Amino acid sequence: MKKLIISSLALFALSNCTSSDDTVEEIQPVDPTTILPTKFTEITQDNQTYVVTFKYDGTKLVESNDVGTNEKTVYTYNGDNIVKTQDFEGTAIVYTREFTYTNGRVTAEKITNKHSGGTLVYTKNFEYLSDNHVKYNEYSSSTYNPGTGVHTNIKSTLYDVYISNNSNLITATSTYEGQTRTYNYSYDGQNNPMKNVKGFLKINFLLSPEGDVASNNLLTMNSTYTGPTNGQSSSSSVHTYNNNNFPTKTVTTYTSTLFPTNAHTFLTEYNK
């Protein structure tokens, strides 16, 4: 009987020990709307490396810093909209973007550029013909008088862009002094790294015809240009994603009629 009791106690103790060891701590799911990029690294084909880090207040972007330089960009909000960005070199403001909104969209962007000698001031105007069709002007050239520091004869490239319902670019056409260029884009169905940064896509998805700032991640961009110069250019990207469907690594290959093919690698780190 004594032996039986001891065996029973041993079995009870073993059962408790096994139960305790097998207990798995519950993993709390990540709220996907709170995932934010904290660091971007770009590695060029010749192994040049560029790093940008980000600071936030909640999901609002406060500041981005170019690591290894004295350059940074500071963001100013009104509610959930970014109304101004300022690029600094040390303590000097060298580039400012100021945004006007109508019905939640950017309809004007005033640029003050002190990079190119003197002060260049111009405004990009965005005309929405429908929810999926917008035209705008982009600065191309000007005549600068170093004696007065004044830019005159400002010329613009005109863009005619079609966008999807979730703010990806579909096609675009640009015209400038007899040169016409067409763009066609395709995207994946995953999350762009900047998706949750409050107001960021609104001010930047038409920043570049390259199409890499959008709701999703660019897969291909194909462009053909005709006029005084004829040719083609394209980019194709392969993405590696984390468990939350955000890219952590992107390898983009660029091809062009005028330049050799080259590839850049982009690495993204997140807050969770």
Coordinates of C-alpha atoms in Angstrom, one line a residue:
M1 CA 0.0 0.0 0.0
K2 CA 2.8 2.4 0.9
K3 CA 4.5 1.7 -2.4
L4 CA 1.3 2.4 -4.2
I5 CA 0.8 5.7 -2.5
I6 CA 4.4 6.8 -3.3
S7 CA 3.9 5.8 -6.9
S8 CA 0.7 7.8 -7.1
L9 CA 2.3 10.8 -5.6
A10 CA 5.2 10.5 -8.0
L11 CA 2.8 10.3 -10.9
F12 CA 0.9 13.4 -9.7
A13 CA 4.1 15.3 -9.3
L14 CA 5.2 14.3 -12.8
S15 CA 1.9 15.3 -14.2
N16 CA 2.1 18.7 -12.7
C17 CA 5.6 19.2 -13.9
T18 CA 4.8 18.2 -17.4
S19 CA 1.7 20.5 -17.4
S20 CA 3.8 23.4 -16.2
D21 CA 6.5 22.9 -18.8
D22 CA 4.0 22.5 -21.6
T23 CA 2.3 25.8 -20.9
V24 CA 2.9 28.1 -23.8
E25 CA 2.8 31.9 -23.2
E26 CA 0.0 33.4 -25.3
I27 CA 1.3 35.6 -28.1
Q28 CA -0.7 38.8 -28.5
P29 CA -1.5 39.5 -32.1
V30 CA 0.0 42.6 -33.6
D31 CA -2.4 45.4 -34.6
P32 CA -1.4 45.9 -38.3
T33 CA -2.5 49.5 -38.2
T34 CA 0.3 50.4 -35.7
I35 CA 3.2 48.9 -37.8
L36 CA 5.6 51.7 -38.8
P37 CA 9.0 51.7 -40.5
T38 CA 11.8 52.8 -38.3
K39 CA 14.8 52.5 -40.7
F40 CA 15.3 52.3 -44.4
T41 CA 18.6 51.2 -45.9
E42 CA 19.4 51.5 -49.6
I43 CA 22.4 49.6 -51.1
T44 CA 23.4 50.5 -54.6
Q45 CA 25.0 48.2 -57.2
D46 CA 28.5 49.6 -56.4
N47 CA 27.9 49.1 -52.6
Q48 CA 27.1 52.7 -51.7
T49 CA 24.9 52.6 -48.6
Y50 CA 22.3 55.2 -47.6
V51 CA 20.3 55.0 -44.3
V52 CA 17.2 57.0 -43.2
T53 CA 15.7 56.7 -39.7
F54 CA 12.2 57.9 -38.6
K55 CA 10.7 59.4 -35.4
Y56 CA 7.0 59.4 -34.6
D57 CA 4.3 60.8 -32.4
G58 CA 1.9 57.9 -32.4
T59 CA 1.5 57.2 -36.2
K60 CA 2.4 60.8 -37.1
L61 CA 5.8 61.3 -38.6
V62 CA 7.8 63.9 -36.7
E63 CA 11.2 63.7 -38.3
S64 CA 13.3 61.6 -40.8
N65 CA 17.1 61.7 -40.5
D66 CA 19.8 60.8 -43.1
V67 CA 22.2 58.9 -41.1
G68 CA 25.9 60.0 -41.4
T69 CA 24.9 63.5 -42.6
N70 CA 23.6 66.7 -41.0
E71 CA 20.4 66.4 -43.1
K72 CA 16.9 65.8 -41.8
T73 CA 13.2 66.5 -42.7
V74 CA 10.7 67.8 -40.2
Y75 CA 7.0 67.3 -40.7
T76 CA 4.2 69.6 -39.5
Y77 CA 0.5 68.4 -39.2
N78 CA -2.9 70.0 -39.0
G79 CA -5.1 67.3 -37.7
D80 CA -4.2 64.1 -39.7
N81 CA -2.9 66.0 -42.7
I82 CA 0.7 67.0 -43.3
V83 CA 0.7 70.7 -44.1
K84 CA 4.4 71.4 -44.3
T85 CA 7.8 69.6 -44.6
Q86 CA 11.1 71.3 -44.1
D87 CA 14.5 69.8 -45.2
F88 CA 17.4 70.9 -43.1
E89 CA 21.1 70.9 -43.7
G90 CA 22.5 71.6 -40.2
T91 CA 20.3 74.4 -38.9
A92 CA 19.5 75.9 -42.4
I93 CA 16.2 75.2 -44.1
V94 CA 17.0 74.4 -47.7
Y95 CA 13.7 73.0 -49.1
T96 CA 10.1 73.5 -48.0
R97 CA 6.9 71.9 -49.2
E98 CA 3.5 73.5 -48.1
F99 CA 0.3 71.7 -48.9
T100 CA -3.3 72.9 -49.6
Y101 CA -6.1 70.4 -49.2
T102 CA -9.6 70.3 -50.7
N103 CA -12.0 67.5 -49.7
G104 CA -9.1 65.6 -48.1
R105 CA -6.8 65.7 -51.2
V106 CA -3.8 67.8 -51.9
T107 CA -4.8 70.3 -54.5
A108 CA -1.7 72.6 -54.4
E109 CA 1.9 72.2 -53.2
K110 CA 4.1 75.3 -52.8
I111 CA 7.8 74.5 -53.0
T112 CA 10.6 76.8 -51.8
N113 CA 14.0 75.5 -53.0
K114 CA 17.2 77.0 -51.8
H115 CA 19.4 74.2 -53.1
S116 CA 20.0 75.5 -56.6
G117 CA 21.3 79.0 -55.9
G118 CA 19.1 81.9 -54.8
T119 CA 15.5 80.9 -53.9
L120 CA 13.3 79.1 -56.3
V121 CA 9.6 79.3 -55.5
Y122 CA 6.9 77.6 -57.5
T123 CA 3.5 75.9 -57.0
K124 CA 2.3 72.5 -58.2
N125 CA -1.4 72.5 -58.9
F126 CA -3.4 69.2 -58.9
E127 CA -6.6 69.2 -60.9
Y128 CA -8.8 66.2 -60.2
L129 CA -11.0 65.4 -63.2
S130 CA -12.5 62.4 -61.3
D131 CA -11.6 60.3 -58.3
N132 CA -9.2 58.3 -60.6
H133 CA -7.9 61.0 -62.9
V134 CA -5.6 63.9 -62.0
K135 CA -3.5 66.4 -63.9
Y136 CA -0.6 68.4 -62.4
N137 CA 2.5 70.5 -63.3
E138 CA 6.0 69.6 -62.2
Y139 CA 9.0 72.0 -62.3
S140 CA 11.5 71.3 -65.1
S141 CA 13.7 74.3 -65.6
S142 CA 14.2 78.0 -65.0
T143 CA 16.7 80.8 -65.8
Y144 CA 18.7 81.9 -62.7
N145 CA 20.4 85.3 -62.3
P146 CA 23.2 84.9 -59.8
G147 CA 23.4 88.7 -59.5
T148 CA 19.9 89.0 -58.2
G149 CA 19.3 85.5 -56.9
V150 CA 16.0 85.4 -58.8
H151 CA 14.7 82.6 -61.0
T152 CA 12.6 83.5 -64.1
N153 CA 11.2 81.7 -67.1
I154 CA 10.0 78.8 -65.0
K155 CA 9.0 75.9 -67.1
S156 CA 7.0 72.8 -66.1
T157 CA 6.3 69.3 -67.3
L158 CA 2.6 68.5 -67.5
Y159 CA 1.5 65.1 -66.1
D160 CA -1.8 63.3 -66.8
V161 CA -2.2 60.4 -64.4
Y162 CA -4.8 57.7 -63.8
I163 CA -4.9 56.1 -60.3
S164 CA -6.7 53.1 -58.8
N165 CA -9.3 53.4 -56.0
N166 CA -6.7 52.5 -53.4
S167 CA -4.1 55.1 -54.6
N168 CA -1.9 53.1 -56.8
L169 CA -0.7 54.5 -60.2
I170 CA -2.1 52.9 -63.3
T171 CA -0.8 54.9 -66.2
A172 CA 0.7 58.3 -66.6
T173 CA 1.7 60.6 -69.5
S174 CA 4.1 63.5 -69.3
T175 CA 4.8 66.2 -71.9
Y176 CA 7.6 68.8 -72.0
E177 CA 8.8 70.8 -75.0
G178 CA 7.9 68.2 -77.6
Q179 CA 8.9 65.2 -75.5
T180 CA 6.2 62.8 -74.5
R181 CA 6.6 60.0 -72.0
T182 CA 4.2 57.2 -71.1
Y183 CA 4.3 55.1 -67.9
N184 CA 2.6 51.9 -67.0
Y185 CA 2.6 50.4 -63.5
S186 CA 1.8 47.1 -61.7
Y187 CA 1.7 46.5 -57.9
D188 CA 1.5 43.6 -55.5
G189 CA -1.4 43.2 -53.0
Q190 CA 0.7 43.7 -49.9
N191 CA 1.3 46.6 -47.5
N192 CA 3.6 49.5 -48.5
P193 CA 6.0 50.3 -45.7
M194 CA 4.6 53.8 -45.3
K195 CA 0.9 52.7 -45.3
N196 CA 0.3 53.5 -41.7
V197 CA 2.2 56.8 -41.5
K198 CA -0.5 59.4 -41.1
G199 CA -0.8 61.6 -44.1
F200 CA 2.3 60.4 -45.9
L201 CA 0.8 58.8 -49.0
K202 CA -1.4 61.9 -49.6
I203 CA 1.6 64.1 -50.1
N204 CA 3.9 61.7 -51.8
F205 CA 2.1 59.3 -54.1
L206 CA 2.4 61.8 -57.0
L207 CA 5.8 62.9 -55.9
S208 CA 7.6 60.8 -58.6
P209 CA 6.5 59.2 -61.8
E210 CA 8.6 56.2 -60.7
G211 CA 5.5 55.0 -58.8
D212 CA 7.2 53.6 -55.8
V213 CA 5.2 55.5 -53.2
A214 CA 1.6 54.0 -53.2
S215 CA -0.7 51.9 -51.1
N216 CA 0.9 48.7 -52.3
N217 CA 4.4 47.8 -53.5
L218 CA 5.6 48.5 -57.0
L219 CA 6.3 45.4 -59.1
T220 CA 7.0 46.9 -62.5
M221 CA 7.2 50.3 -64.1
N222 CA 7.6 50.5 -67.9
S223 CA 8.2 53.8 -69.7
T224 CA 8.5 54.8 -73.3
Y225 CA 9.6 58.3 -74.4
T226 CA 9.3 59.9 -77.9
G227 CA 10.2 63.3 -79.3
P228 CA 13.7 64.8 -79.6
T229 CA 14.9 61.7 -77.8
N230 CA 13.4 58.2 -78.1
G231 CA 13.9 55.3 -75.8
Q232 CA 12.6 53.1 -73.0
S233 CA 13.2 52.6 -69.3
S234 CA 11.8 50.2 -66.8
S235 CA 12.1 48.8 -63.3
S236 CA 11.2 45.5 -61.8
S237 CA 11.1 44.6 -58.1
V238 CA 11.2 41.4 -56.1
H239 CA 9.9 41.7 -52.5
T240 CA 10.5 39.6 -49.4
Y241 CA 7.7 40.1 -46.8
N242 CA 7.4 39.6 -43.0
N243 CA 4.5 37.8 -41.3
N244 CA 2.4 41.0 -41.4
N245 CA 2.7 41.3 -45.2
F246 CA 5.1 44.3 -45.1
P247 CA 8.3 44.1 -47.2
T248 CA 11.5 43.7 -45.4
K249 CA 13.7 43.4 -48.5
T250 CA 13.3 44.7 -52.0
V251 CA 15.6 44.2 -54.9
T252 CA 14.9 46.5 -57.8
T253 CA 16.5 46.2 -61.2
Y254 CA 16.6 49.2 -63.5
T255 CA 17.0 49.1 -67.2
S256 CA 17.3 51.9 -69.7
T257 CA 18.1 52.6 -73.3
L258 CA 20.6 55.2 -72.2
F259 CA 22.2 53.6 -69.1
P260 CA 23.5 50.1 -68.1
T261 CA 21.3 47.8 -66.2
N262 CA 21.8 48.1 -62.4
A263 CA 20.1 46.8 -59.2
H264 CA 19.5 48.4 -55.8
T265 CA 18.6 46.6 -52.6
F266 CA 16.2 48.2 -50.1
L267 CA 15.9 47.0 -46.5
T268 CA 13.2 48.1 -44.1
E269 CA 13.0 47.7 -40.4
Y270 CA 9.8 48.2 -38.4
N271 CA 8.7 49.0 -34.8
K272 CA 7.1 45.6 -34.4

